[in-house]
PDB file of C-alpha atoms in Angstrom:
ATOM      1  CA  MET M 915     141.810 102.606 150.197  1.00 34.00           C
ATOM      2  CA  ALA M 916     139.013 104.885 149.471  1.00 34.00           C
ATOM      3  CA  PHE M 917     136.982 104.489 146.158  1.00 36.00           C
ATOM      4  CA  TYR M 918     135.284 106.485 144.335  1.00 41.00           C
ATOM      5  CA  TYR M 919     132.219 107.028 142.073  1.00 42.00           C
ATOM      6  CA  SER M 920     133.145 109.186 139.798  1.00 43.00           C
ATOM      7  CA  VAL M 921     135.389 107.131 138.232  1.00 46.00           C
ATOM      8  CA  LEU M 922     131.980 105.499 136.069  1.00 43.00           C
ATOM      9  CA  VAL M 923     131.899 108.165 134.218  1.00 45.00           C
ATOM     10  CA  VAL M 924     135.521 109.304 133.454  1.00 48.00           C
ATOM     11  CA  ALA M 925     136.031 105.503 132.247  1.00 49.00           C
ATOM     12  CA  ILE M 926     133.288 105.735 129.535  1.00 46.00           C
ATOM     13  CA  VAL M 927     135.168 108.013 127.732  1.00 46.00           C
ATOM     14  CA  ALA M 928     138.689 106.629 128.331  1.00 47.00           C
ATOM     15  CA  ALA M 929     137.811 103.288 128.205  1.00 43.00           C
ATOM     16  CA  SER M 930     134.958 100.550 128.249  1.00 45.00           C
ATOM     17  CA  VAL M 931     134.845  96.807 127.055  1.00 42.00           C
ATOM     18  CA  ASN M 932     132.043  97.035 125.040  1.00 47.00           C
ATOM     19  CA  ASN M 933     133.532  99.567 122.353  1.00 48.00           C
ATOM     20  CA  CYS M 934     136.972  99.040 123.071  1.00 52.00           C
ATOM     21  CA  SER M 935     139.501  97.140 120.652  1.00 50.00           C
ATOM     22  CA  ALA M 936     141.086  95.025 123.043  1.00 49.00           C
ATOM     23  CA  ILE M 937     141.970  97.199 125.674  1.00 67.00           C
ATOM     24  CA  THR M 938     144.468  95.667 127.760  1.00 75.00           C
ATOM     25  CA  GLU M 939     144.732  93.866 131.900  1.00 82.00           C
ATOM     26  CA  GLU M 940     147.814  96.812 131.800  1.00 84.00           C
ATOM     27  CA  GLN M 941     145.894  99.338 130.212  1.00 78.00           C
ATOM     28  CA  LYS M 942     143.143  99.018 132.531  1.00 79.00           C
ATOM     29  CA  GLU M 943     145.184  99.094 135.502  1.00 86.00           C
ATOM     30  CA  THR M 944     147.338 102.183 134.015  1.00 85.00           C
ATOM     31  CA  LEU M 945     143.460 103.592 134.001  1.00 82.00           C
ATOM     32  CA  ARG M 946     142.694 102.411 137.176  1.00 83.00           C
ATOM     33  CA  GLU M 947     145.659 104.327 139.189  1.00 88.00           C
ATOM     34  CA  LYS M 948     145.598 108.122 137.080  1.00 87.00           C
ATOM     35  CA  LEU M 949     141.735 107.412 138.610  1.00 85.00           C
ATOM     36  CA  LYS M 950     142.841 107.068 141.697  1.00 85.00           C
ATOM     37  CA  ALA M 951     145.373 109.575 141.693  1.00 89.00           C
ATOM     38  CA  ASN M 952     142.948 112.184 140.771  1.00 89.00           C
ATOM     39  CA  ALA M 953     140.601 111.137 142.850  1.00 87.00           C
ATOM     40  CA  LEU M 954     142.816 111.589 146.178  1.00 88.00           C
ATOM     41  CA  ALA M 955     143.889 114.784 144.587  1.00 92.00           C
ATOM     42  CA  CYS M 956     140.255 116.293 144.265  1.00 93.00           C
ATOM     43  CA  SER M 957     138.785 114.165 147.726  1.00 90.00           C
ATOM     44  CA  SER M 958     142.271 116.230 149.478  1.00 91.00           C
ATOM     45  CA  GLU M 959     141.560 119.963 147.351  1.00 93.00           C
ATOM     46  CA  LEU M 960     137.794 119.703 148.919  1.00 92.00           C
ATOM     47  CA  GLY M 961     137.873 118.504 151.442  1.00 91.00           C
ATOM     48  CA  PHE M 962     136.333 115.104 151.734  1.00 88.00           C
ATOM     49  CA  THR M 963     137.838 112.414 153.801  1.00 86.00           C
ATOM     50  CA  ASP M 964     138.701 108.605 152.768  1.00 83.00           C
ATOM     51  CA  GLU M 965     135.402 107.789 154.611  1.00 85.00           C
ATOM     52  CA  GLN M 966     132.862 109.698 152.707  1.00 84.00           C
ATOM     53  CA  LEU M 967     134.090 108.763 150.106  1.00 79.00           C
ATOM     54  CA  LYS M 968     134.047 104.701 150.871  1.00 81.00           C
ATOM     55  CA  GLN M 969     130.186 105.958 152.066  1.00 82.00           C
ATOM     56  CA  TRP M 970     129.388 107.082 148.726  1.00 79.00           C
ATOM     57  CA  LYS M 971     131.162 103.611 147.289  1.00 76.00           C
ATOM     58  CA  GLU M 972     128.787 101.756 149.722  1.00 81.00           C
ATOM     59  CA  GLU M 973     125.545 103.434 148.667  1.00 80.00           C
ATOM     60  CA  LYS M 974     126.260 104.091 145.466  1.00 76.00           C
ATOM     61  CA  LYS M 975     125.448 107.050 145.449  1.00 76.00           C
ATOM     62  CA  THR M 976     125.508 109.540 142.390  1.00 76.00           C
ATOM     63  CA  PRO M 977     126.825 113.014 141.981  1.00 77.00           C
ATOM     64  CA  ASP M 978     124.245 115.867 143.662  1.00 80.00           C
ATOM     65  CA  ASP M 979     124.893 119.077 144.960  1.00 82.00           C
ATOM     66  CA  SER M 980     126.807 118.085 148.226  1.00 84.00           C
ATOM     67  CA  ASN M 981     129.481 116.313 145.861  1.00 87.00           C
ATOM     68  CA  LYS M 982     129.720 118.059 142.673  1.00 91.00           C
ATOM     69  CA  CYS M 983     132.377 119.708 142.666  1.00 93.00           C
ATOM     70  CA  PHE M 984     134.143 116.637 143.496  1.00 91.00           C
ATOM     71  CA  VAL M 985     132.739 115.387 140.214  1.00 90.00           C
ATOM     72  CA  ALA M 986     134.064 118.267 138.550  1.00 94.00           C
ATOM     73  CA  CYS M 987     137.507 118.188 139.967  1.00 95.00           C
ATOM     74  CA  MET M 988     137.856 114.923 138.348  1.00 92.00           C
ATOM     75  CA  PHE M 989     136.544 116.055 135.132  1.00 92.00           C
ATOM     76  CA  LYS M 990     138.759 118.863 135.082  1.00 95.00           C
ATOM     77  CA  LYS M 991     141.270 116.726 135.679  1.00 94.00           C
ATOM     78  CA  SER M 992     140.687 114.339 133.284  1.00 90.00           C
ATOM     79  CA  GLY M 993     140.047 117.007 130.785  1.00 92.00           C
ATOM     80  CA  LEU M 994     136.876 116.789 129.836  1.00 93.00           C
ATOM     81  CA  ILE M 995     135.801 119.654 131.993  1.00 95.00           C
ATOM     82  CA  ASP M 996     138.019 122.570 130.471  1.00 95.00           C
ATOM     83  CA  ASP M 997     138.678 126.288 133.056  1.00 93.00           C
ATOM     84  CA  GLN M 998     135.727 128.122 131.832  1.00 95.00           C
ATOM     85  CA  GLY M 999     133.820 124.760 133.314  1.00 95.00           C
ATOM     86  CA  LEU M1000     132.372 123.913 129.985  1.00 96.00           C
ATOM     87  CA  TYR M1001     132.569 119.790 128.783  1.00 96.00           C
ATOM     88  CA  SER M1002     136.162 119.810 126.216  1.00 95.00           C
ATOM     89  CA  GLU M1003     134.523 117.140 123.680  1.00 93.00           C
ATOM     90  CA  SER M1004     137.428 116.904 121.789  1.00 93.00           C
ATOM     91  CA  THR M1005     139.171 116.039 124.816  1.00 92.00           C
ATOM     92  CA  ALA M1006     136.947 113.103 124.867  1.00 89.00           C
ATOM     93  CA  LEU M1007     137.348 111.731 121.430  1.00 87.00           C
ATOM     94  CA  GLU M1008     141.200 112.031 121.743  1.00 88.00           C
ATOM     95  CA  LYS M1009     141.115 110.197 125.353  1.00 85.00           C
ATOM     96  CA  ILE M1010     138.705 107.443 123.476  1.00 81.00           C
ATOM     97  CA  LYS M1011     140.408 106.944 120.386  1.00 80.00           C
ATOM     98  CA  PRO M1012     143.364 104.486 121.318  1.00 79.00           C
ATOM     99  CA  TYR M1013     140.944 102.294 122.545  1.00 74.00           C
ATOM    100  CA  LEU M1014     137.914 102.181 119.949  1.00 74.00           C
ATOM    101  CA  SER M1015     136.958  99.246 118.441  1.00 76.00           C
ATOM    102  CA  GLU M1016     136.413 100.872 113.717  1.00 80.00           C
ATOM    103  CA  ALA M1017     132.931  99.136 114.226  1.00 79.00           C
ATOM    104  CA  ARG M1018     131.979 100.718 117.148  1.00 76.00           C
ATOM    105  CA  LYS M1019     133.740 104.466 116.146  1.00 81.00           C
ATOM    106  CA  ASP M1020     130.440 106.646 114.527  1.00 84.00           C
ATOM    107  CA  GLU M1021     128.079 105.459 117.131  1.00 83.00           C
ATOM    108  CA  VAL M1022     130.183 106.529 120.178  1.00 82.00           C
ATOM    109  CA  ASN M1023     131.668 109.292 119.007  1.00 86.00           C
ATOM    110  CA  ALA M1024     128.003 110.633 117.825  1.00 88.00           C
ATOM    111  CA  SER M1025     126.711 109.754 121.782  1.00 87.00           C
ATOM    112  CA  ILE M1026     130.317 112.083 123.082  1.00 89.00           C
ATOM    113  CA  LYS M1027     129.139 114.410 120.409  1.00 91.00           C
ATOM    114  CA  ALA M1028     125.795 114.243 122.074  1.00 92.00           C
ATOM    115  CA  CYS M1029     126.962 115.441 125.877  1.00 93.00           C
ATOM    116  CA  SER M1030     128.247 118.840 124.079  1.00 94.00           C
ATOM    117  CA  SER M1031     124.710 119.995 124.475  1.00 94.00           C
ATOM    118  CA  VAL M1032     125.738 120.378 128.418  1.00 95.00           C
ATOM    119  CA  ASN M1033     127.658 123.640 127.607  1.00 96.00           C
ATOM    120  CA  GLU M1034     124.458 125.384 125.505  1.00 95.00           C
ATOM    121  CA  GLN M1035     122.825 124.762 129.723  1.00 95.00           C
ATOM    122  CA  SER M1036     122.426 127.372 131.937  1.00 94.00           C
ATOM    123  CA  VAL M1037     124.563 126.803 134.572  1.00 94.00           C
ATOM    124  CA  GLY M1038     125.525 128.852 138.327  1.00 93.00           C
ATOM    125  CA  ASP M1039     128.705 128.169 139.424  1.00 94.00           C
ATOM    126  CA  GLY M1040     130.409 129.928 135.496  1.00 89.00           C
ATOM    127  CA  SER M1041     133.747 128.610 135.845  1.00 91.00           C
ATOM    128  CA  ALA M1042     133.949 126.507 137.889  1.00 92.00           C
ATOM    129  CA  GLY M1043     132.226 123.564 136.886  1.00 93.00           C
ATOM    130  CA  CYS M1044     130.327 121.915 139.114  1.00 95.00           C
ATOM    131  CA  ASP M1045     126.903 122.349 138.316  1.00 95.00           C
ATOM    132  CA  ARG M1046     127.844 121.334 134.428  1.00 95.00           C
ATOM    133  CA  ALA M1047     129.384 118.728 135.657  1.00 94.00           C
ATOM    134  CA  ILE M1048     125.800 117.006 137.103  1.00 93.00           C
ATOM    135  CA  LEU M1049     124.755 118.031 133.550  1.00 94.00           C
ATOM    136  CA  LEU M1050     127.807 116.391 132.068  1.00 93.00           C
ATOM    137  CA  TYR M1051     126.793 113.206 134.267  1.00 88.00           C
ATOM    138  CA  LYS M1052     123.884 112.485 133.613  1.00 88.00           C
ATOM    139  CA  CYS M1053     123.962 112.714 129.948  1.00 90.00           C
ATOM    140  CA  PHE M1054     126.815 110.201 130.269  1.00 86.00           C
ATOM    141  CA  GLN M1055     124.560 108.167 132.030  1.00 84.00           C
ATOM    142  CA  GLN M1056     121.775 108.216 129.021  1.00 84.00           C
ATOM    143  CA  GLN M1057     125.094 107.473 126.965  1.00 83.00           C
ATOM    144  CA  LYS M1058     125.613 104.549 128.829  1.00 76.00           C
ATOM    145  CA  GLU M1059     122.083 103.366 128.550  1.00 64.00           C
ATOM    146  CA  LEU M1060     121.647 103.512 124.535  1.00 60.00           C
ATOM    147  CA  LEU M1061     125.189 102.111 123.968  1.00 55.00           C
ATOM    148  CA  GLY M1062     125.132  99.144 126.706  1.00 52.00           C
ATOM    149  CA  ILE M1063     128.671 100.272 127.774  1.00 53.00           C
ATOM    150  CA  SER M1064     130.537  98.160 130.483  1.00 46.00           C
ATOM    151  CA  LEU M1065     132.326  99.821 133.416  1.00 40.00           C
ATOM    152  CA  ASP M1066     132.663  96.608 135.294  1.00 39.00           C
ATOM    153  CA  PHE M1067     136.349  96.552 135.106  1.00 34.00           C
ATOM    154  CA  VAL M1068     136.573  99.813 136.807  1.00 35.00           C
ATOM    155  CA  ILE M1069     135.155  98.613 140.153  1.00 28.00           C
TER     156      ILE M1069
END
């Protein structure tokens, strides 16, 4: 079955092993299934094939102009980008809350809030959210490095 790289980004907000309180295997599997369903729906909506998704996985492809709307679709389905094409910090905070360890709460919250700056940047596609999805992806990647988040369970 096709795999999709953008689950890594969504998983940053949904859960991260280093920053979560005892996330169970059952919770990990539930997240995987939700993300898989979203990815399949987005690929169908946007006309991407399973072969393209498999190729992205093999190439470890990151979002670019050829697939930014796929990432936007994933973010929209997860609630991270709203119907206006804007990052929803409150949704991100809400989604990570059940998995967040008390020891890292302030640091992770600050990291999520740092990405709200993408809403201040000018984009060319408005509410479509594709351009903003790239900005948000890049922000999450920067925050991932700062926090040392491990997303191995998603792969």
